[in-house]
Short mmCIF file of C-alpha atoms in Angstrom, two decimals:
data_model
loop_
_atom_site.label_atom_id
_atom_site.label_comp_id
_atom_site.label_asym_id
_atom_site.label_seq_id
_atom_site.Cartn_x
_atom_site.Cartn_y
_atom_site.Cartn_z
CA UNK A 11 143.93 -36.04 -163.43
CA UNK A 12 143.28 -38.10 -166.56
CA UNK A 13 144.59 -38.86 -170.00
CA UNK A 14 142.66 -39.83 -173.13
CA UNK A 15 142.94 -43.52 -172.45
CA UNK A 16 141.44 -43.06 -169.00
CA UNK A 17 138.26 -41.32 -170.17
CA UNK A 18 136.64 -44.68 -170.86
CA UNK A 19 137.27 -45.94 -167.35
CA UNK A 20 136.69 -43.31 -164.71
CA UNK A 21 137.25 -45.61 -161.76
CA UNK A 22 141.00 -45.52 -162.47
CA UNK A 23 141.24 -41.76 -162.11
CA UNK A 24 143.00 -40.37 -159.08
CA UNK A 25 145.29 -37.40 -158.63
CA UNK A 26 148.27 -36.07 -156.78
CA UNK A 27 148.82 -32.40 -156.14
CA UNK A 28 151.74 -30.09 -156.98
CA UNK A 29 152.40 -26.68 -155.39
CA UNK A 30 154.03 -24.05 -157.58
CA UNK A 31 153.94 -20.82 -155.49
CA UNK A 32 156.28 -20.44 -152.47
CA UNK A 33 155.09 -18.31 -149.54
CA UNK A 34 156.47 -17.17 -146.21
CA UNK A 35 156.10 -19.82 -143.54
CA UNK A 36 155.86 -17.20 -140.83
CA UNK A 37 152.51 -15.73 -141.86
CA UNK A 38 149.23 -16.96 -140.34
CA UNK A 39 145.96 -17.77 -142.12
CA UNK A 40 142.57 -16.71 -140.79
CA UNK A 41 141.29 -20.32 -140.82
CA UNK A 42 142.56 -23.76 -139.92
CA UNK A 43 141.54 -26.81 -141.94
CA UNK A 44 143.09 -29.45 -139.67
CA UNK A 45 140.90 -32.55 -139.50
CA UNK A 46 138.98 -34.77 -141.90
CA UNK A 47 137.12 -33.52 -144.98
CA UNK A 48 135.22 -35.47 -147.61
CA UNK A 49 133.26 -34.90 -150.79
CA UNK A 50 133.01 -35.52 -154.53
CA UNK A 51 135.86 -35.03 -156.96
CA UNK A 52 134.68 -34.44 -160.50
CA UNK A 53 135.91 -36.51 -163.42
CA UNK A 54 135.32 -35.32 -167.00
CA UNK A 55 133.01 -37.64 -168.92
CA UNK A 56 132.90 -39.98 -165.94
CA UNK A 57 131.44 -40.63 -162.50
CA UNK A 58 132.65 -38.56 -159.55
CA UNK A 59 135.19 -40.05 -157.18
CA UNK A 60 134.87 -39.80 -153.41
CA UNK A 61 137.73 -37.92 -151.77
CA UNK A 62 138.59 -38.23 -148.07
CA UNK A 63 141.22 -35.74 -146.91
CA UNK A 64 143.02 -35.63 -143.58
CA UNK A 65 144.65 -32.21 -143.09
CA UNK A 66 147.18 -31.00 -140.53
CA UNK A 67 147.69 -27.23 -140.68
CA UNK A 68 150.28 -25.16 -138.80
CA UNK A 69 150.19 -21.50 -139.78
CA UNK A 70 150.39 -21.48 -143.56
CA UNK A 71 151.88 -24.97 -143.79
CA UNK A 72 149.52 -27.84 -144.66
CA UNK A 73 150.24 -31.56 -144.83
CA UNK A 74 148.33 -34.82 -144.61
CA UNK A 75 146.95 -37.50 -146.90
CA UNK A 76 144.00 -38.20 -149.18
CA UNK A 77 142.17 -41.37 -150.09
CA UNK A 78 140.23 -41.39 -153.36
CA UNK A 79 137.67 -44.12 -154.02
CA UNK A 80 135.36 -44.98 -156.91
CA UNK A 81 131.66 -45.11 -156.07
CA UNK A 82 131.64 -48.92 -156.17
CA UNK A 83 134.36 -48.89 -153.51
CA UNK A 84 136.57 -51.37 -155.36
CA UNK A 85 139.43 -49.14 -156.47
CA UNK A 86 141.25 -46.66 -154.29
CA UNK A 87 144.42 -44.63 -154.06
CA UNK A 88 146.04 -43.03 -151.07
CA UNK A 89 148.86 -40.53 -151.03
CA UNK A 90 150.59 -38.02 -148.79
CA UNK A 91 150.69 -34.32 -149.56
CA UNK A 92 152.14 -31.03 -148.36
CA UNK A 93 151.28 -27.44 -149.25
CA UNK A 94 150.63 -23.87 -148.18
CA UNK A 95 147.87 -21.29 -147.80
CA UNK A 96 148.36 -18.17 -149.94
CA UNK A 97 145.88 -15.28 -149.80
CA UNK A 98 143.21 -17.53 -148.33
CA UNK A 99 143.64 -20.23 -150.98
CA UNK A 100 145.01 -23.70 -150.25
CA UNK A 101 147.69 -25.00 -152.64
CA UNK A 102 148.80 -28.62 -152.21
CA UNK A 103 151.32 -30.99 -153.70
CA UNK A 104 151.47 -34.75 -153.41
CA UNK A 105 154.69 -36.24 -152.08
CA UNK A 106 154.21 -39.98 -152.63
CA UNK A 107 151.64 -42.74 -153.00
CA UNK A 108 150.92 -45.11 -150.15
CA UNK A 109 149.02 -47.26 -152.62
CA UNK A 110 147.25 -46.54 -155.89
CA UNK A 111 144.87 -47.87 -158.50
CA UNK A 112 145.92 -48.15 -162.15
CA UNK A 113 145.98 -44.83 -164.01
CA UNK A 114 146.76 -42.63 -161.03
CA UNK A 115 148.48 -39.37 -161.94
CA UNK A 116 149.60 -36.02 -160.49
CA UNK A 117 147.59 -32.80 -160.69
CA UNK A 118 147.55 -29.21 -159.52
CA UNK A 119 144.79 -28.42 -157.02
CA UNK A 120 143.47 -25.16 -155.61
CA UNK A 121 140.89 -25.03 -152.79
CA UNK A 122 138.99 -22.01 -151.43
CA UNK A 123 137.76 -22.00 -147.83
CA UNK A 124 134.29 -20.82 -146.78
CA UNK A 125 132.13 -21.04 -143.67
CA UNK A 126 128.40 -20.37 -143.19
CA UNK A 127 125.33 -21.85 -141.49
CA UNK A 128 125.73 -25.00 -143.60
CA UNK A 129 129.20 -25.61 -142.23
CA UNK A 130 132.76 -25.36 -143.51
CA UNK A 131 133.58 -25.98 -147.17
CA UNK A 132 136.69 -26.33 -149.33
CA UNK A 133 135.72 -25.78 -152.96
CA UNK A 134 138.04 -25.69 -155.95
CA UNK A 135 139.35 -27.76 -158.79
CA UNK A 136 142.22 -29.88 -160.02
CA UNK A 137 143.89 -29.49 -163.41
CA UNK A 138 146.88 -30.69 -165.39
CA UNK A 139 149.85 -28.89 -166.90
CA UNK A 140 152.83 -29.48 -169.15
CA UNK A 141 155.08 -31.07 -166.54
CA UNK A 142 155.72 -34.76 -167.30
CA UNK A 143 154.97 -35.78 -163.71
CA UNK A 144 151.46 -34.31 -163.74
CA UNK A 145 148.17 -35.00 -165.50
CA UNK A 146 147.87 -33.82 -169.11
CA UNK A 147 147.14 -30.14 -169.72
CA UNK A 148 143.60 -29.09 -170.51
CA UNK A 149 141.84 -31.53 -168.18
CA UNK A 150 140.22 -30.50 -164.88
CA UNK A 151 137.48 -31.33 -162.44
CA UNK A 152 135.63 -29.75 -159.55
CA UNK A 153 136.29 -30.57 -155.90
CA UNK A 154 133.79 -29.83 -153.11
CA UNK A 155 134.71 -30.93 -149.60
CA UNK A 156 132.87 -30.58 -146.29
CA UNK A 157 134.42 -30.86 -142.87
CA UNK A 158 133.59 -34.19 -141.20
CA UNK A 159 132.31 -33.78 -137.65
CA UNK A 160 133.11 -36.97 -135.77
CA UNK A 161 131.57 -38.14 -132.53
CA UNK A 162 133.77 -39.51 -129.73
CA UNK A 163 132.54 -43.03 -130.56
CA UNK A 164 133.53 -42.63 -134.20
CA UNK A 165 136.96 -41.32 -133.24
CA UNK A 166 137.48 -44.27 -130.92
CA UNK A 167 136.40 -46.70 -133.63
CA UNK A 168 138.76 -45.13 -136.13
CA UNK A 169 141.67 -45.37 -133.71
CA UNK A 170 141.99 -49.11 -134.39
CA UNK A 171 144.70 -48.65 -137.05
CA UNK A 172 147.09 -47.35 -134.35
CA UNK A 173 147.25 -50.86 -132.89
CA UNK A 174 150.97 -51.43 -132.30
CA UNK A 175 151.72 -48.92 -135.05
CA UNK A 176 152.98 -45.46 -134.13
CA UNK A 177 150.45 -42.76 -135.05
CA UNK A 178 153.13 -41.05 -137.14
CA UNK A 179 153.79 -44.25 -139.08
CA UNK A 180 151.90 -43.19 -142.19
CA UNK A 181 152.71 -46.31 -144.20
CA UNK A 182 151.71 -48.69 -141.43
CA UNK A 183 148.44 -46.94 -140.72
CA UNK A 184 147.63 -46.67 -144.42
CA UNK A 185 148.03 -50.41 -144.84
CA UNK A 186 146.06 -51.20 -141.68
CA UNK A 187 143.17 -49.13 -142.93
CA UNK A 188 143.29 -50.68 -146.41
CA UNK A 189 143.39 -54.23 -145.06
CA UNK A 190 140.56 -53.59 -142.59
CA UNK A 191 138.29 -52.79 -145.55
CA UNK A 192 139.07 -56.00 -147.44
CA UNK A 193 138.07 -59.57 -146.71
CA UNK A 194 140.20 -62.53 -145.73
CA UNK A 195 139.02 -65.96 -146.90
CA UNK A 196 140.38 -69.36 -145.89
CA UNK A 197 139.91 -72.91 -147.19
CA UNK A 198 141.21 -75.32 -144.56
CA UNK A 199 141.50 -79.04 -145.34
CA UNK A 200 142.38 -81.90 -143.00
CA UNK A 201 142.30 -85.58 -143.99
CA UNK A 202 142.73 -88.40 -141.49
CA UNK A 203 140.78 -91.29 -143.00
CA UNK A 204 141.12 -92.99 -146.38
CA UNK A 205 138.65 -95.40 -147.96
CA UNK A 206 141.44 -97.44 -149.54
CA UNK A 207 143.04 -99.81 -147.02
CA UNK A 208 146.26 -99.45 -148.98
CA UNK A 209 146.61 -95.84 -147.77
CA UNK A 210 147.35 -95.55 -144.06
CA UNK A 211 145.06 -93.40 -141.95
CA UNK A 212 146.53 -90.46 -140.05
CA UNK A 213 145.84 -89.19 -136.54
CA UNK A 214 146.46 -85.46 -136.57
CA UNK A 215 145.57 -83.57 -139.80
CA UNK A 216 141.95 -82.83 -138.82
CA UNK A 217 142.97 -81.55 -135.39
CA UNK A 218 145.76 -79.51 -137.03
CA UNK A 219 143.24 -78.03 -139.48
CA UNK A 220 140.88 -77.20 -136.63
CA UNK A 221 143.67 -75.46 -134.74
CA UNK A 222 144.55 -73.42 -137.82
CA UNK A 223 140.91 -72.33 -138.16
CA UNK A 224 140.79 -71.35 -134.49
CA UNK A 225 143.96 -69.27 -134.70
CA UNK A 226 142.94 -67.44 -137.88
CA UNK A 227 139.44 -66.74 -136.58
CA UNK A 228 140.43 -65.66 -133.06
CA UNK A 229 143.68 -63.80 -133.72
CA UNK A 230 143.43 -62.49 -137.29
CA UNK A 231 140.86 -60.83 -139.56
CA UNK A 232 139.26 -64.01 -140.88
CA UNK A 233 135.52 -63.84 -140.16
CA UNK A 234 133.83 -67.21 -139.43
CA UNK A 235 131.55 -66.99 -142.48
CA UNK A 236 134.62 -66.63 -144.72
CA UNK A 237 136.34 -69.79 -143.44
CA UNK A 238 135.49 -73.22 -144.82
CA UNK A 239 136.83 -76.23 -142.89
CA UNK A 240 136.76 -79.56 -144.74
CA UNK A 241 137.30 -82.77 -142.75
CA UNK A 242 138.07 -85.90 -144.79
CA UNK A 243 136.79 -84.40 -148.07
CA UNK A 244 136.71 -86.25 -151.35
CA UNK A 245 138.39 -84.88 -154.46
CA UNK A 246 135.01 -83.58 -155.62
CA UNK A 247 134.45 -81.85 -152.28
CA UNK A 248 137.78 -80.02 -152.55
CA UNK A 249 137.13 -78.94 -156.14
CA UNK A 250 133.64 -77.70 -155.24
CA UNK A 251 135.09 -75.67 -152.37
CA UNK A 252 137.58 -74.01 -154.72
CA UNK A 253 134.72 -73.28 -157.13
CA UNK A 254 132.67 -71.71 -154.33
CA UNK A 255 135.51 -69.40 -153.31
CA UNK A 256 136.12 -68.44 -156.93
CA UNK A 257 132.58 -67.01 -156.99
CA UNK A 258 132.88 -65.13 -153.70
CA UNK A 259 136.37 -63.67 -153.70
CA UNK A 260 137.06 -60.30 -155.34
CA UNK A 261 140.38 -59.06 -156.78
CA UNK A 262 140.92 -56.94 -153.65
CA UNK A 263 140.52 -59.82 -151.19
CA UNK A 264 143.03 -62.22 -149.63
CA UNK A 265 142.83 -66.02 -149.76
CA UNK A 266 144.59 -68.62 -147.59
CA UNK A 267 144.54 -72.33 -148.45
CA UNK A 268 145.68 -74.86 -145.81
CA UNK A 269 146.10 -78.60 -146.43
CA UNK A 270 147.12 -81.32 -143.98
CA UNK A 271 147.07 -84.92 -145.16
CA UNK A 272 148.93 -87.37 -147.35
CA UNK A 273 150.99 -86.06 -150.23
CA UNK A 274 152.81 -88.08 -152.86
CA UNK A 275 155.58 -87.20 -155.29
CA UNK A 276 155.52 -89.16 -158.53
CA UNK A 277 159.09 -89.29 -159.79
CA UNK A 278 158.15 -90.60 -163.23
CA UNK A 279 155.64 -87.79 -163.90
CA UNK A 280 157.62 -85.16 -162.04
CA UNK A 281 154.38 -84.21 -160.28
CA UNK A 282 153.18 -83.89 -156.70
CA UNK A 283 149.68 -84.86 -155.54
CA UNK A 284 147.34 -84.42 -152.59
CA UNK A 285 145.43 -87.55 -151.63
CA UNK A 286 141.74 -86.83 -150.89
CA UNK A 287 139.82 -89.28 -148.71
CA UNK A 288 138.53 -91.22 -151.74
CA UNK A 289 141.97 -91.63 -153.31
CA UNK A 290 143.11 -95.12 -154.29
CA UNK A 291 146.70 -96.20 -153.91
CA UNK A 292 146.93 -97.77 -157.36
CA UNK A 293 144.88 -95.22 -159.33
CA UNK A 294 145.48 -91.51 -159.80
CA UNK A 295 141.89 -90.86 -160.85
CA UNK A 296 140.98 -89.23 -157.54
CA UNK A 297 144.37 -87.75 -156.72
CA UNK A 298 144.62 -83.96 -156.79
CA UNK A 299 147.70 -82.80 -158.68
CA UNK A 300 149.88 -79.79 -157.99
CA UNK A 301 149.04 -78.53 -161.45
CA UNK A 302 145.29 -78.51 -160.67
CA UNK A 303 145.90 -76.73 -157.38
CA UNK A 304 148.14 -74.24 -159.15
CA UNK A 305 145.47 -73.63 -161.79
CA UNK A 306 142.92 -72.74 -159.12
CA UNK A 307 145.36 -70.50 -157.29
CA UNK A 308 146.11 -68.71 -160.53
CA UNK A 309 142.47 -68.57 -161.62
CA UNK A 310 140.91 -67.23 -158.41
CA UNK A 311 141.43 -63.47 -158.64
CA UNK A 312 142.77 -62.13 -155.36
CA UNK A 313 145.18 -59.48 -154.19
CA UNK A 314 147.17 -62.11 -152.29
CA UNK A 315 146.92 -65.89 -152.03
CA UNK A 316 148.91 -68.01 -149.60
CA UNK A 317 149.07 -71.80 -149.76
CA UNK A 318 150.17 -73.61 -146.58
CA UNK A 319 150.56 -77.35 -146.89
CA UNK A 320 151.77 -79.96 -144.42
CA UNK A 321 152.42 -82.64 -147.01
CA UNK A 322 154.98 -83.57 -149.61
CA UNK A 323 154.88 -80.86 -152.31
CA UNK A 324 156.81 -80.23 -155.46
CA UNK A 325 159.85 -78.09 -154.94
CA UNK A 326 159.52 -76.97 -158.54
CA UNK A 327 156.40 -75.01 -157.71
CA UNK A 328 158.57 -72.36 -156.08
CA UNK A 329 160.33 -69.45 -157.72
CA UNK A 330 163.16 -68.60 -155.39
CA UNK A 331 163.46 -65.11 -153.92
CA UNK A 332 164.77 -63.51 -150.77
CA UNK A 333 163.19 -60.47 -149.19
CA UNK A 334 163.37 -59.07 -145.68
CA UNK A 335 160.95 -56.67 -144.03
CA UNK A 336 162.40 -54.00 -141.82
CA UNK A 337 159.48 -51.59 -141.39
CA UNK A 338 155.94 -50.68 -142.36
CA UNK A 339 157.10 -49.04 -145.56
CA UNK A 340 158.61 -52.30 -146.77
CA UNK A 341 155.43 -54.20 -145.87
CA UNK A 342 153.34 -51.61 -147.67
CA UNK A 343 155.45 -51.90 -150.80
CA UNK A 344 155.07 -55.68 -150.74
CA UNK A 345 151.30 -55.39 -150.24
CA UNK A 346 150.93 -53.25 -153.37
CA UNK A 347 152.11 -56.11 -155.59
CA UNK A 348 149.99 -59.19 -156.16
CA UNK A 349 151.33 -62.42 -154.67
CA UNK A 350 150.83 -66.17 -154.98
CA UNK A 351 153.01 -67.78 -152.32
CA UNK A 352 153.37 -71.25 -150.81
CA UNK A 353 154.65 -72.39 -147.43
CA UNK A 354 155.26 -76.10 -147.01
CA UNK A 355 156.50 -78.42 -144.30
CA UNK A 356 159.22 -79.83 -146.54
CA UNK A 357 160.48 -80.24 -150.07
CA UNK A 358 160.19 -83.84 -151.29
CA UNK A 359 160.64 -85.67 -148.00
CA UNK A 360 157.91 -87.61 -146.21
CA UNK A 361 156.64 -85.56 -143.29
CA UNK A 362 155.62 -87.12 -139.95
CA UNK A 363 152.01 -87.45 -138.81
CA UNK A 364 152.85 -85.54 -135.63
CA UNK A 365 153.63 -82.25 -137.33
CA UNK A 366 156.43 -80.12 -135.94
CA UNK A 367 155.71 -77.70 -138.78
CA UNK A 368 152.10 -77.08 -137.68
CA UNK A 369 153.11 -76.82 -134.03
CA UNK A 370 155.57 -73.99 -134.62
CA UNK A 371 153.50 -72.32 -137.33
CA UNK A 372 150.46 -71.89 -135.08
CA UNK A 373 152.66 -70.99 -132.11
CA UNK A 374 154.25 -68.16 -134.09
CA UNK A 375 150.86 -66.90 -135.23
CA UNK A 376 149.52 -66.86 -131.68
CA UNK A 377 152.63 -65.22 -130.19
CA UNK A 378 152.85 -62.52 -132.85
CA UNK A 379 152.21 -59.09 -131.29
CA UNK A 380 152.46 -57.01 -134.47
CA UNK A 381 149.34 -55.81 -136.32
CA UNK A 382 150.93 -56.44 -139.71
CA UNK A 383 152.75 -59.71 -140.31
CA UNK A 384 154.02 -60.74 -143.73
CA UNK A 385 153.95 -64.42 -144.60
CA UNK A 386 157.70 -64.39 -145.14
CA UNK A 387 158.32 -62.80 -141.75
CA UNK A 388 156.07 -65.46 -140.22
CA UNK A 389 158.04 -68.21 -141.96
CA UNK A 390 161.35 -66.86 -140.71
CA UNK A 391 160.14 -66.91 -137.09
CA UNK A 392 159.66 -70.69 -137.00
CA UNK A 393 161.77 -72.21 -139.81
CA UNK A 394 164.82 -72.91 -137.62
CA UNK A 395 162.66 -74.35 -134.83
CA UNK A 396 161.16 -76.85 -137.30
CA UNK A 397 164.61 -77.86 -138.60
CA UNK A 398 166.02 -78.27 -135.09
CA UNK A 399 163.08 -80.31 -133.79
CA UNK A 400 162.17 -82.43 -136.82
CA UNK A 401 162.82 -86.18 -136.32
CA UNK A 402 163.72 -86.67 -139.98
CA UNK A 403 165.58 -83.47 -140.80
CA UNK A 404 162.76 -81.83 -142.72
CA UNK A 405 163.42 -78.32 -144.02
CA UNK A 406 160.29 -76.17 -144.51
CA UNK A 407 160.06 -74.18 -147.74
CA UNK A 408 158.69 -70.76 -148.66
CA UNK A 409 158.52 -69.06 -152.03
CA UNK A 410 156.50 -67.85 -155.00
CA UNK A 411 154.31 -70.23 -156.97
CA UNK A 412 155.45 -70.04 -160.56
CA UNK A 413 153.34 -68.90 -163.52
CA UNK A 414 150.15 -67.98 -161.62
CA UNK A 415 150.43 -64.20 -161.39
CA UNK A 416 152.88 -63.57 -158.55
CA UNK A 417 154.30 -60.04 -158.94
CA UNK A 418 156.68 -60.08 -155.99
CA UNK A 419 154.26 -59.05 -153.25
CA UNK A 420 153.43 -60.93 -150.09
CA UNK A 421 150.42 -62.07 -148.06
CA UNK A 422 149.92 -59.80 -145.03
CA UNK A 423 148.21 -61.13 -141.90
CA UNK A 424 146.10 -58.49 -140.12
CA UNK A 425 145.89 -58.92 -136.35
CA UNK A 426 142.49 -58.45 -134.76
CA UNK A 427 142.29 -55.18 -132.83
CA UNK A 428 141.18 -56.92 -129.61
CA UNK A 429 144.31 -59.10 -129.50
#
């Protein structure tokens, strides 16, 4: 389950299982372990991990999945397994990861079943061997699992991940469960009014920002306390909001930034800017540059960050890529990789105050009936509508933000279970 380099950091230790002994599939065992089991998994020279197994047993054939979590709950791995029961002993092998923490490796595992007045137990150990796909030989740890007895209420509560996802869709349900345990944060900015008479006021950004907040809060897993709506903020107010989120967000969380207001492209500097409410037309002192925004997006440690801006924005901030999502497995693979993406209403063109981009963006979010929606899938649903209905031929853009830690993943919207 570990190697020498992992001994100093036990929270990275997880294991997969490998069966070596074939048995007849026609025999029957004298026990059935189908259901959920949980308990500690020992780690040499480290702190135990928490293992949560879901078994499905038919005769001597066993399959299912396991989630392994460090005690602080920050790191986890989940994988599928299959195996057999031989002479009353359970032998399992992992088939593939659904997601994993750094340092995860494969291991052999043997579990013995027992039942007494204290309940049902599966007790055994994991160990390595000489195969290159497994953990190193000579390492091992104890495993002690107890059957989890769930009430009807608990079973109903745990059925949420089946929302629009087939119960046999292992990848989809794995991702739903992972996302439901992580927080979604949003910084939403709308600027209508400018102190400098040289900058024209706008009519719609604040209402557009309010609509975005309403949609995220009512339809997706953004809790009200994790959403900050700024109306007509100054440059200092925006920076302070970024600083606040940088203190609250963890590397497992997701962060969405939305901006509606004036944007300017400076051809001489090759730089784009947001104009806060205290910006002056003839001085860049209070302008907020793309590079500053990019620094914050790169500096705030998240699993996924998505920037949505209805303003002129530098096309150079994007790193072009094309990916399509066909199923839950593809979405799961994209979720594993960190992402820093941007979605804008145009490239370098001036965008109208009455935003076609916002209209179709929020419409697509509301009309979505899938529990898992990637940002790129969302973009594809309304891009053509924006192009066809824009009065000035604007073409919305979507892509990776360069040099801030994007690894090819994507932001995944999680639909609320009551929608």
